Coordinates of C-alpha atoms in Angstrom, one line a residue:
M1 CA 11.0 61.4 -101.2
A2 CA 10.6 59.1 -98.2
G3 CA 8.4 61.6 -96.5
D4 CA 6.1 61.9 -99.5
R5 CA 5.7 58.1 -99.7
D6 CA 4.8 58.0 -96.0
A7 CA 2.3 60.7 -96.3
A8 CA 0.7 59.0 -99.4
L9 CA 0.6 55.8 -97.5
A10 CA -1.1 57.5 -94.5
R11 CA -3.7 59.1 -96.8
R12 CA -4.4 55.7 -98.5
L13 CA -4.8 53.9 -95.2
A14 CA -7.0 56.5 -93.8
A15 CA -9.3 56.4 -97.0
L16 CA -9.4 52.6 -96.9
A17 CA -10.4 52.6 -93.3
R18 CA -13.3 54.9 -94.3
T19 CA -14.5 52.5 -97.0
G20 CA -14.9 49.7 -94.4
L21 CA -13.4 47.2 -96.8
T22 CA -10.8 44.7 -95.9
A23 CA -9.9 41.0 -96.5
S24 CA -13.5 39.8 -96.5
A25 CA -16.2 39.5 -99.1
D26 CA -18.3 42.4 -99.9
A27 CA -21.4 42.1 -102.0
D28 CA -21.0 45.3 -104.0
M29 CA -17.3 44.6 -104.8
D30 CA -18.0 40.9 -105.8
R31 CA -20.7 42.3 -108.1
F32 CA -18.1 44.5 -109.8
A33 CA -15.7 41.5 -110.1
R34 CA -18.3 39.4 -111.7
L35 CA -19.1 42.3 -114.2
V36 CA -15.5 42.4 -115.3
A37 CA -15.3 38.7 -115.7
N38 CA -18.5 38.6 -117.8
V39 CA -17.7 41.7 -119.9
L40 CA -14.2 40.8 -120.6
D41 CA -14.6 37.2 -120.8
V42 CA -11.7 36.4 -118.4
P43 CA -11.6 33.4 -115.8
V44 CA -10.5 35.6 -112.8
A45 CA -11.4 39.3 -111.8
L46 CA -10.4 41.2 -108.7
V47 CA -11.1 44.3 -106.7
A48 CA -7.7 44.6 -105.1
L49 CA -7.0 47.3 -102.4
A50 CA -3.5 48.1 -101.2
E51 CA -2.9 48.2 -97.6
D52 CA 0.4 48.6 -95.7
D53 CA 2.1 45.4 -96.6
R54 CA -0.7 43.3 -98.2
Q55 CA -3.3 43.5 -100.9
V56 CA -7.0 42.5 -100.0
F57 CA -9.7 41.3 -102.3
P58 CA -13.1 42.5 -101.1
G59 CA -14.3 41.8 -104.6
L60 CA -13.4 38.4 -106.3
A61 CA -14.7 36.2 -109.2
G62 CA -13.5 33.0 -110.6
A63 CA -10.7 32.2 -108.1
G64 CA -11.2 29.2 -105.9
R65 CA -9.6 28.3 -102.6
P66 CA -7.6 29.5 -100.9
W67 CA -8.2 33.0 -102.5
S68 CA -11.9 32.9 -102.0
V69 CA -11.3 32.2 -98.2
S70 CA -8.2 34.4 -97.4
R71 CA -8.9 37.2 -99.8
Q72 CA -5.4 38.5 -99.4
A73 CA -1.8 38.4 -100.7
A74 CA 1.5 40.0 -100.3
L75 CA 1.6 43.5 -101.7
A76 CA 5.4 43.7 -102.6
G77 CA 6.0 43.1 -106.2
S78 CA 2.5 42.6 -107.0
L79 CA 0.4 43.7 -110.0
C80 CA -1.7 45.9 -107.8
A81 CA 1.4 47.6 -106.2
S82 CA 2.5 48.4 -109.8
V83 CA -0.8 50.1 -110.6
V84 CA -0.9 52.0 -107.2
D85 CA 2.8 53.1 -107.5
S86 CA 2.2 54.4 -111.1
G87 CA -1.3 55.7 -110.7
A88 CA -2.0 54.7 -114.3
P89 CA -3.6 51.6 -116.0
L90 CA -1.3 48.6 -116.3
V91 CA -1.9 46.4 -119.5
V92 CA 0.2 43.2 -119.9
C93 CA 0.0 40.6 -122.7
D94 CA 1.9 38.0 -120.7
A95 CA 2.7 38.7 -117.1
R96 CA 4.8 35.6 -116.8
T97 CA 7.4 37.0 -119.2
D98 CA 6.9 40.9 -118.6
P99 CA 9.9 42.1 -116.4
R100 CA 7.5 44.4 -114.5
T101 CA 5.2 41.5 -113.3
L102 CA 6.7 38.2 -113.6
S103 CA 7.5 37.8 -109.8
G104 CA 4.1 38.8 -108.4
P105 CA 2.0 36.5 -106.1
V106 CA -1.0 36.7 -108.4
V107 CA 1.0 35.7 -111.3
S108 CA 2.6 32.7 -109.6
H109 CA -0.4 31.4 -107.6
L110 CA -3.2 32.1 -110.0
H111 CA -1.1 31.3 -113.0
A112 CA -2.1 34.6 -114.6
A113 CA -0.7 35.4 -118.1
G114 CA -2.8 38.2 -119.6
Y115 CA -3.4 41.0 -117.1
M116 CA -5.1 44.4 -117.1
G117 CA -5.6 46.7 -114.0
V118 CA -7.2 50.1 -113.7
P119 CA -6.5 52.4 -110.6
L120 CA -9.3 52.9 -108.1
T121 CA -9.2 56.3 -106.2
D122 CA -10.8 58.2 -103.4
P123 CA -12.4 61.7 -103.7
H124 CA -8.9 63.4 -103.4
G125 CA -7.4 61.2 -106.2
T126 CA -5.4 58.9 -103.8
V127 CA -5.0 55.5 -105.5
L128 CA -6.5 52.8 -103.2
G129 CA -5.9 49.8 -105.4
A130 CA -7.0 48.3 -108.8
L131 CA -9.8 46.7 -110.7
C132 CA -8.1 43.8 -112.3
A133 CA -8.9 41.3 -115.2
L134 CA -6.8 38.2 -115.4
D135 CA -6.5 35.5 -118.2
T136 CA -4.6 32.3 -117.8
R137 CA -3.4 32.7 -121.4
P138 CA -1.3 35.5 -123.0
R139 CA -3.8 37.9 -124.3
R140 CA -3.6 41.1 -126.5
W141 CA -6.1 43.5 -125.0
S142 CA -8.1 45.5 -127.4
E143 CA -8.8 49.2 -127.1
R144 CA -12.5 48.4 -126.6
E145 CA -11.7 46.0 -123.8
V146 CA -9.4 48.6 -122.1
Q147 CA -12.1 51.1 -122.4
A148 CA -14.7 48.7 -120.8
L149 CA -12.4 48.0 -117.8
E150 CA -11.8 51.8 -117.3
D151 CA -15.6 52.4 -117.4
L152 CA -16.1 49.6 -114.8
A153 CA -13.3 51.1 -112.8
A154 CA -14.9 54.5 -112.8
A155 CA -18.2 52.9 -111.6
C156 CA -16.3 50.9 -108.8
T157 CA -14.4 54.1 -107.9
A158 CA -17.7 56.0 -107.5
G159 CA -18.8 53.3 -105.1
L160 CA -15.7 53.6 -103.1
R161 CA -15.9 57.4 -103.0
L162 CA -19.4 57.2 -101.8
R163 CA -18.4 54.9 -99.0
V164 CA -15.5 57.3 -98.1
V165 CA -17.9 60.4 -98.3
S166 CA -20.6 58.7 -96.2
R167 CA -18.1 57.7 -93.5
Q168 CA -16.7 61.3 -93.5
A169 CA -20.3 62.6 -93.1
E170 CA -20.8 60.2 -90.2
E171 CA -17.6 61.3 -88.6
A172 CA -18.6 65.0 -89.1
R173 CA -22.0 64.2 -87.6
A174 CA -20.2 62.6 -84.7
E175 CA -17.8 65.4 -84.3
T176 CA -20.6 67.9 -84.4
A177 CA -22.6 65.9 -81.7
A178 CA -19.4 65.8 -79.7
L179 CA -18.8 69.6 -79.9
L180 CA -22.5 70.1 -79.0
A181 CA -22.1 67.8 -76.1
H182 CA -19.0 69.6 -75.0
S183 CA -20.8 73.0 -75.4
E184 CA -23.7 71.6 -73.2
L185 CA -21.2 70.5 -70.7
V186 CA -19.6 73.8 -70.5
L187 CA -23.0 75.4 -70.2
R188 CA -24.1 72.9 -67.4
A189 CA -20.9 73.6 -65.6
S190 CA -21.5 77.4 -65.6
E191 CA -25.0 76.8 -64.3
V192 CA -24.4 74.0 -61.7
L193 CA -21.1 75.4 -60.3
A194 CA -22.7 78.8 -59.7
D195 CA -24.9 77.3 -57.1
T196 CA -22.4 75.2 -55.1
A197 CA -21.8 76.1 -51.5
G198 CA -18.8 74.1 -50.3
V199 CA -15.6 72.6 -51.5
E200 CA -16.8 69.0 -51.3
E201 CA -19.9 70.0 -53.2
V202 CA -17.8 71.6 -56.0
R203 CA -15.6 68.5 -56.3
T204 CA -18.7 66.2 -56.6
Q205 CA -20.5 68.4 -59.2
V206 CA -17.2 68.6 -61.4
G207 CA -16.7 64.8 -61.1
E208 CA -20.4 64.2 -62.2
L209 CA -20.1 66.7 -65.1
I210 CA -16.8 65.5 -66.5
T211 CA -17.5 61.7 -65.9
S212 CA -20.7 61.9 -67.8
D213 CA -18.9 63.3 -70.9
L214 CA -15.3 62.3 -71.0
K215 CA -15.6 59.0 -69.0
P216 CA -12.5 59.2 -66.9
V217 CA -12.1 56.7 -64.0
Y218 CA -11.0 59.4 -61.6
V219 CA -11.8 63.1 -61.2
G220 CA -10.4 64.9 -58.1
F221 CA -9.0 68.1 -56.8
S222 CA -5.7 68.8 -55.1
L223 CA -5.8 72.2 -53.3
E224 CA -2.8 74.2 -52.4
P225 CA -2.8 74.8 -48.5
V226 CA -3.4 78.2 -47.4
P227 CA -2.0 79.5 -44.1
R228 CA -4.7 81.0 -41.7
P229 CA -4.2 82.9 -38.4
G230 CA -3.9 80.5 -35.4
R231 CA -3.8 77.4 -37.6
A232 CA -0.8 75.5 -39.0
R233 CA -0.2 75.6 -42.7
G234 CA -2.5 73.1 -44.5
Q235 CA -4.8 72.5 -41.5
S236 CA -8.5 73.0 -42.3
S237 CA -11.5 71.8 -40.6
A238 CA -13.9 72.8 -43.3
H239 CA -12.4 70.9 -46.2
A240 CA -9.8 68.7 -44.7
Q241 CA -11.0 65.7 -46.7
V242 CA -9.7 67.3 -50.0
P243 CA -6.1 66.2 -50.9
Q244 CA -3.6 68.9 -50.8
V245 CA -0.8 69.6 -53.3
D246 CA 2.6 71.2 -52.5
P247 CA 3.9 73.0 -55.8
D248 CA 7.4 72.7 -54.5
D249 CA 7.2 69.0 -54.7
G250 CA 7.3 68.0 -58.4
A251 CA 6.9 64.2 -57.8
W252 CA 3.3 64.2 -59.3
P253 CA 1.6 65.8 -62.2
T254 CA -0.7 67.8 -60.1
A255 CA 2.2 69.7 -58.5
R256 CA 3.7 70.4 -61.9
A257 CA 0.4 71.7 -63.2
V258 CA 0.2 74.2 -60.2
R259 CA 3.9 75.2 -60.3
D260 CA 3.9 75.8 -64.2
K261 CA 0.4 77.0 -64.4
R262 CA -0.4 74.9 -67.4
L263 CA -2.0 71.7 -68.6
V264 CA 0.1 68.7 -67.9
E265 CA -0.4 65.3 -69.5
V266 CA 1.3 61.9 -68.9
H267 CA 0.5 58.6 -70.7
G268 CA 1.9 55.3 -69.4
V269 CA 4.1 54.3 -66.4
D270 CA 7.3 54.9 -68.4
E271 CA 6.5 58.5 -68.9
V272 CA 5.7 58.9 -65.2
R273 CA 9.0 57.1 -64.2
A274 CA 11.0 59.4 -66.6
A275 CA 9.4 62.6 -65.5
Y276 CA 8.6 62.0 -61.8
G277 CA 10.7 59.2 -60.5
Q278 CA 10.4 55.5 -59.4
D279 CA 8.1 56.2 -56.3
A280 CA 5.6 58.0 -58.6
A281 CA 5.7 55.2 -61.1
A282 CA 4.9 52.7 -58.3
R283 CA 2.0 54.8 -57.2
W284 CA 0.8 55.1 -60.8
K285 CA 0.8 51.4 -61.3
S286 CA -1.1 50.8 -57.9
L287 CA -3.7 53.2 -59.1
G288 CA -4.2 51.4 -62.4
F289 CA -4.0 54.6 -64.5
A290 CA -3.1 54.6 -68.2
S291 CA -3.4 58.4 -68.9
M292 CA -3.7 61.5 -66.7
V293 CA -4.5 65.2 -67.4
C294 CA -4.0 67.8 -64.8
L295 CA -5.0 71.6 -65.0
P296 CA -4.4 74.3 -62.7
L297 CA -7.3 75.9 -60.9
T298 CA -6.5 79.6 -61.3
G299 CA -8.3 81.9 -58.8
T300 CA -8.6 85.6 -58.8
H301 CA -5.4 86.2 -56.9
R302 CA -3.7 82.7 -56.8
T303 CA -3.6 79.3 -58.1
L304 CA -5.9 77.2 -55.8
G305 CA -4.6 73.8 -56.8
A306 CA -5.2 71.4 -59.7
L307 CA -8.1 69.4 -61.3
A308 CA -6.9 66.0 -62.2
L309 CA -8.6 63.4 -64.5
A310 CA -7.3 59.8 -65.2
W311 CA -8.3 57.0 -67.3
D312 CA -7.5 53.2 -67.1
T313 CA -7.0 53.0 -70.9
P314 CA -4.8 55.3 -73.0
H315 CA -6.7 58.6 -73.8
R316 CA -5.2 61.7 -75.4
P317 CA -7.7 64.6 -75.2
D318 CA -8.2 66.3 -78.6
V319 CA -8.5 70.1 -79.1
A320 CA -12.2 70.2 -78.3
E321 CA -11.8 68.2 -75.1
R322 CA -8.9 70.5 -74.0
A323 CA -11.0 73.5 -74.6
V324 CA -13.8 72.1 -72.5
L325 CA -11.4 71.1 -69.7
H326 CA -9.9 74.5 -69.6
A327 CA -13.4 76.0 -69.4
V328 CA -14.5 73.7 -66.7
S329 CA -11.5 74.2 -64.6
G330 CA -12.0 78.0 -64.9
Y331 CA -15.6 77.6 -63.6
A332 CA -14.4 75.1 -61.0
A333 CA -11.7 77.7 -59.8
Q334 CA -14.4 80.4 -59.4
A335 CA -16.7 78.0 -57.5
L336 CA -13.8 76.8 -55.2
E337 CA -12.7 80.3 -54.3
R338 CA -16.3 81.2 -53.4
A339 CA -16.6 77.8 -51.5
Q340 CA -13.5 78.3 -49.5
F341 CA -14.6 81.7 -48.4
L342 CA -17.8 80.3 -47.3
D343 CA -16.2 77.4 -45.6
D344 CA -13.9 79.7 -43.7
R345 CA -16.7 81.7 -42.5
I346 CA -18.6 78.7 -41.4
D347 CA -15.3 77.3 -39.7
V348 CA -15.0 80.6 -37.7
A349 CA -18.7 80.4 -36.7
R350 CA -18.3 76.7 -35.6
Q351 CA -15.1 77.6 -33.6
L352 CA -17.2 80.4 -31.9
Q353 CA -20.1 78.1 -31.3
E354 CA -17.9 75.4 -29.8
A355 CA -15.9 77.7 -27.7
M356 CA -19.1 78.6 -26.0
L357 CA -19.6 74.9 -24.8
T358 CA -18.7 75.0 -21.1
D359 CA -16.3 72.7 -19.3
L360 CA -18.8 71.3 -16.7
P361 CA -17.9 72.1 -13.1
A362 CA -17.3 69.3 -10.5
V363 CA -20.1 69.5 -7.9
D364 CA -20.2 67.1 -4.9
G365 CA -23.2 64.9 -5.0
L366 CA -23.8 65.3 -8.8
E367 CA -22.6 63.5 -11.9
T368 CA -22.7 65.7 -15.0
A369 CA -22.1 65.1 -18.8
A370 CA -22.7 67.0 -22.0
L371 CA -22.7 66.2 -25.7
Y372 CA -22.7 68.6 -28.7
R373 CA -22.9 67.2 -32.2
P374 CA -22.9 69.6 -35.2
A375 CA -25.4 69.0 -38.1
A376 CA -24.2 66.6 -40.8
R377 CA -24.7 69.3 -43.3
Q378 CA -21.3 71.2 -43.2
D379 CA -22.9 74.5 -44.3
M380 CA -25.1 74.6 -41.2
V381 CA -24.2 76.7 -38.1
G382 CA -26.7 77.4 -35.4
G383 CA -27.5 78.6 -32.0
D384 CA -27.7 75.4 -29.9
W385 CA -25.7 75.6 -26.6
Y386 CA -25.5 74.1 -23.2
D387 CA -24.1 75.8 -20.0
A388 CA -23.4 74.9 -16.5
Y389 CA -21.8 77.0 -13.7
T390 CA -21.9 77.3 -9.9
L391 CA -23.6 80.0 -7.8
D392 CA -22.9 81.1 -4.1
R393 CA -20.1 78.6 -3.8
T394 CA -19.1 78.5 0.0
P395 CA -16.0 76.8 1.1
R396 CA -16.5 74.0 3.7
P397 CA -14.0 71.7 5.5
D398 CA -15.8 68.7 4.2
G399 CA -16.5 70.0 0.7
D400 CA -18.0 73.0 -1.1
T401 CA -21.8 73.6 -1.0
A402 CA -23.1 75.3 -4.2
T403 CA -26.1 75.9 -6.3
L404 CA -25.6 74.7 -9.8
A405 CA -27.0 76.8 -12.7
V406 CA -27.7 74.8 -15.9
T407 CA -29.0 75.9 -19.3
I408 CA -29.9 74.3 -22.6
G409 CA -31.0 76.6 -25.4
D410 CA -31.5 77.2 -29.1
I411 CA -31.3 80.6 -30.7
T412 CA -33.3 80.9 -34.0
G413 CA -31.2 80.5 -37.1
H414 CA -28.5 78.5 -38.8
D415 CA -25.9 81.0 -39.7
M416 CA -23.1 83.0 -38.2
R417 CA -25.5 85.5 -36.7
A418 CA -27.3 82.8 -34.7
A419 CA -24.0 81.7 -33.4
T420 CA -23.0 85.0 -32.4
L421 CA -26.4 85.9 -30.7
M422 CA -26.2 82.5 -28.9
G423 CA -22.8 83.6 -27.3
Q424 CA -24.4 86.9 -26.2
A425 CA -27.4 85.2 -24.7
R426 CA -25.2 82.9 -22.8
S427 CA -23.0 85.7 -21.4
M428 CA -26.2 87.8 -20.5
L429 CA -27.9 85.0 -18.7
R430 CA -24.8 84.2 -16.7
Q431 CA -24.6 87.9 -15.8
A432 CA -28.2 88.0 -14.8
D433 CA -27.8 85.0 -12.6
H434 CA -24.9 86.5 -10.7
D435 CA -26.7 89.9 -10.5
H436 CA -29.8 88.4 -9.0
P437 CA -28.5 85.6 -6.8
D438 CA -31.8 85.2 -4.9
G439 CA -34.3 85.7 -7.8
G440 CA -34.2 82.3 -9.3
P441 CA -34.2 81.1 -13.0
A442 CA -37.3 83.0 -14.1
T443 CA -35.7 86.3 -12.8
A444 CA -32.5 85.6 -14.8
V445 CA -34.5 85.0 -18.0
R446 CA -36.6 88.1 -17.6
A447 CA -33.3 90.1 -17.1
L448 CA -32.0 88.5 -20.4
E449 CA -35.3 89.5 -22.2
S450 CA -35.0 93.0 -20.8
A451 CA -31.4 93.4 -22.1
N452 CA -32.4 91.9 -25.6
T453 CA -35.0 94.7 -26.0
A454 CA -32.8 97.5 -24.5
L455 CA -29.8 96.5 -26.7
G456 CA -31.9 95.9 -29.9
L457 CA -30.3 92.5 -30.3
D458 CA -33.6 91.0 -31.8
L459 CA -32.6 87.5 -30.7
S460 CA -35.3 84.8 -30.4
G461 CA -35.4 81.2 -29.6
T462 CA -36.1 78.8 -26.8
L463 CA -34.3 77.7 -23.6
V464 CA -34.6 75.9 -20.3
H465 CA -32.8 77.5 -17.3
A466 CA -32.6 75.7 -14.1
H467 CA -31.0 75.9 -10.6
L468 CA -30.0 72.9 -8.5
A469 CA -29.8 73.7 -4.9
P470 CA -28.5 71.3 -2.3
A471 CA -31.1 69.8 0.1
A472 CA -30.8 67.6 3.2
D473 CA -31.8 64.4 1.3
G474 CA -31.0 65.3 -2.3
W475 CA -31.3 68.3 -4.5
T476 CA -34.1 70.9 -5.3
L477 CA -34.6 71.5 -9.0
T478 CA -36.1 74.9 -9.9
W479 CA -36.5 75.7 -13.6
T480 CA -38.2 77.9 -16.0
N481 CA -39.0 77.0 -19.7
A482 CA -39.2 79.4 -22.5
G483 CA -40.8 77.3 -25.2
H484 CA -38.2 74.6 -25.2
P485 CA -38.7 70.8 -25.5
A486 CA -39.5 69.5 -22.1
P487 CA -36.7 68.2 -19.8
L488 CA -36.8 64.4 -19.1
L489 CA -36.4 63.1 -15.7
A490 CA -35.9 59.4 -14.6
R491 CA -36.3 58.8 -10.9
P492 CA -35.7 55.5 -9.2
G493 CA -38.7 53.3 -9.2
T494 CA -40.7 55.5 -11.6
S495 CA -41.1 55.8 -15.3
C496 CA -39.5 58.6 -17.3
E497 CA -41.3 61.9 -16.7
H498 CA -41.8 64.9 -19.1
L499 CA -41.4 68.2 -17.2
D500 CA -44.0 69.8 -19.5
D501 CA -44.7 73.1 -17.8
H502 CA -43.4 75.9 -20.0
D503 CA -44.0 79.5 -21.0
L504 CA -43.8 81.3 -24.3
L505 CA -40.5 81.3 -26.3
L506 CA -38.0 84.2 -26.3
H507 CA -38.9 86.9 -28.7
P508 CA -38.6 90.7 -28.7
S509 CA -42.3 91.1 -29.3
L510 CA -43.0 89.1 -26.1
Q511 CA -41.0 91.3 -23.7
G512 CA -42.8 91.7 -20.4
H513 CA -44.5 88.4 -20.6
H514 CA -44.9 86.6 -17.1
R515 CA -42.3 84.0 -16.6
T516 CA -43.1 81.1 -14.2
Q517 CA -40.8 78.7 -12.5
Q518 CA -41.4 75.1 -11.2
R519 CA -39.7 73.2 -8.3
L520 CA -39.1 69.6 -7.9
H521 CA -37.2 67.3 -5.5
L522 CA -34.4 65.1 -7.0
P523 CA -33.6 62.1 -4.8
A524 CA -30.4 60.0 -5.1
G525 CA -30.3 58.1 -8.4
A526 CA -32.4 60.7 -10.3
T527 CA -31.3 61.6 -13.9
L528 CA -32.3 64.8 -15.5
L529 CA -31.8 65.2 -19.4
L530 CA -32.0 68.5 -21.2
Y531 CA -31.8 68.4 -25.0
T532 CA -32.3 70.6 -28.1
D533 CA -34.9 69.8 -30.8
G534 CA -32.3 68.4 -33.2
L535 CA -32.3 65.1 -31.2
V536 CA -35.9 64.2 -31.9
E537 CA -37.0 66.4 -34.9
R538 CA -36.9 64.9 -38.3
P539 CA -38.8 65.6 -41.5
G540 CA -41.7 63.1 -41.9
Q541 CA -41.1 61.6 -38.4
D542 CA -43.2 62.0 -35.3
I543 CA -41.5 64.1 -32.6
D544 CA -43.4 62.5 -29.8
A545 CA -42.2 59.0 -31.0
G546 CA -38.6 60.3 -30.9
I547 CA -39.1 61.6 -27.3
Q548 CA -40.4 58.3 -26.2
R549 CA -37.3 56.6 -27.6
V550 CA -35.2 59.0 -25.6
C551 CA -37.3 58.4 -22.4
A552 CA -36.9 54.6 -22.9
L553 CA -33.1 54.8 -23.1
L554 CA -32.9 57.3 -20.3
H555 CA -34.8 54.9 -18.1
E556 CA -32.8 51.8 -19.1
G557 CA -29.5 53.7 -18.6
T558 CA -29.9 54.8 -15.1
G559 CA -26.9 52.7 -13.9
R560 CA -24.6 53.6 -17.0
P561 CA -22.0 56.4 -17.0
L562 CA -23.7 59.5 -18.2
E563 CA -21.1 60.2 -21.0
E564 CA -21.7 56.7 -22.4
L565 CA -25.5 57.1 -22.0
L566 CA -25.5 60.4 -24.0
E567 CA -23.5 58.9 -26.8
T568 CA -26.0 55.9 -27.0
I569 CA -29.0 58.2 -27.0
A570 CA -27.5 60.5 -29.8
D571 CA -26.5 57.4 -32.0
R572 CA -29.9 55.6 -31.7
V573 CA -32.2 58.5 -31.9
A574 CA -30.5 61.1 -34.1
G575 CA -28.4 58.7 -36.1
D576 CA -25.2 59.3 -38.1
A577 CA -26.5 62.3 -40.1
P578 CA -28.5 64.7 -37.9
G579 CA -30.2 67.4 -39.9
D580 CA -29.7 69.9 -37.1
D581 CA -27.2 70.6 -34.3
I582 CA -27.6 68.5 -31.1
A583 CA -26.9 69.6 -27.7
L584 CA -27.4 67.3 -24.6
L585 CA -26.9 68.0 -20.9
A586 CA -27.4 65.4 -18.2
L587 CA -27.2 65.5 -14.5
R588 CA -27.5 62.6 -12.0
V589 CA -27.8 62.9 -8.3
T590 CA -25.2 60.4 -6.8
H591 CA -25.8 61.3 -3.1
P592 CA -27.1 64.1 -1.1
P593 CA -24.6 67.0 -0.8
H594 CA -22.7 67.7 2.3
P595 CA -25.1 69.1 4.8
D596 CA -24.9 72.8 5.7
P597 CA -24.1 73.2 9.4
A598 CA -26.4 76.2 9.6

């Protein structure tokens, strides 16, 4: 019985909420009260609605203060409660003496004697309250008067039901709109996530999709670490910025979602403390969360991690929202699986590319420095490289005398193939230099082109290859340029020079093209800079202006350590987010090399 009463109360309160009526005046309900007062010739008439522990009067006629202001009274023992409980009209000649009504608040405060009340119901027949007529004197109500009040109550009930149905229609429209929005969100997720290329891009897109619809204050991934050959568990250069989750550590909801492979909800710090411990509760409070939902990201062969959403106010997802989250987490898992595969390939290519960057040899009389910066876009891998190695090194009691070979190059492409071809070009050029020790840079480059054609590598690109040979009062620079940006030279007492002489770029169709080489004397204090186009080439910007900025910095930095100078040039010219890889190689003549006794 108690359960039935509780259910009836819940239905009544839900219906009253949909009417929008409470303890304040309503024009339509006041009009019904006036009609009752006029038709039945009574001093007071009420539209009384029964809430949880009070009755409210949105319709009232004839009652002065405080009733006309407060529009409410206690429900227990009231005339309205009697009508609601019985579900039938209540007709009383003298409420002051009737044992059913003598203790009610309306009787005592309004001095009611004659009373008549008829139930008001919602579309399902739930009694919401009563339409009431009150007389200050005992009154025998005629059958015609009872019929009149029932007719007026039927009209008032129709008004209440119309309000309830209208609100239900609004709720249904809102629910339909929400379902449509959820469906659109799932459709957008399937489209947007199909084009993502990296883990961080997947995280960003999922965050934007969910935040626009469900309004969480936090959306994030926690990924389970994957052991890789040659790398410690959990270490990853491609997506190290994404938090990791250990399913064996149950101290946070994301770990439980991964371990149990199910949706996990927590609401409030008390739930967190009970389920995950005091440390988790302290972390929860510091984050300012009120509710969190975590879903496993289930890939083809394993669980990749968890998707977490948090709100700073209590939020319990309904069935529709849960369905949306499951769908989005599924699309996100597919995108993450693809992104991790691509990131790992790019990571391998970057390691290959960086492994080709030479440790610069120490050569007496020369200061050398190099700098390599990958593109800001993590999905870009290219063929930029620098190289330096010694030729014909001859031991001497007072130091080695050697020719230094240096290269700066850029193989066409921004993918793993370009990085692989770069490594092959580097090795073949080294081999050519050692096979033709007296031929000079142009001979080595021609040998590289011949091998490229014979082996069918189809590599193309640009490079500058140079030899620095010791001279009595400095160094002799001999170089050949295959379509590469001109080296820059700063000599004491002169402005920065562009070493502009160049030939055509490297390309299989240009095999057999004549290669020229230039020669120049480098005195003590001279600084030579070789660089790739990523340093100075920007969309919408003048390349020549970028080269002039490099020249100015090179000229101003003649007295600075080369490593520091290269960092300054890269920072000021390329900035924090270069759109292409950058390779720089600088050489400075500190003093003439040890003389050759011969």
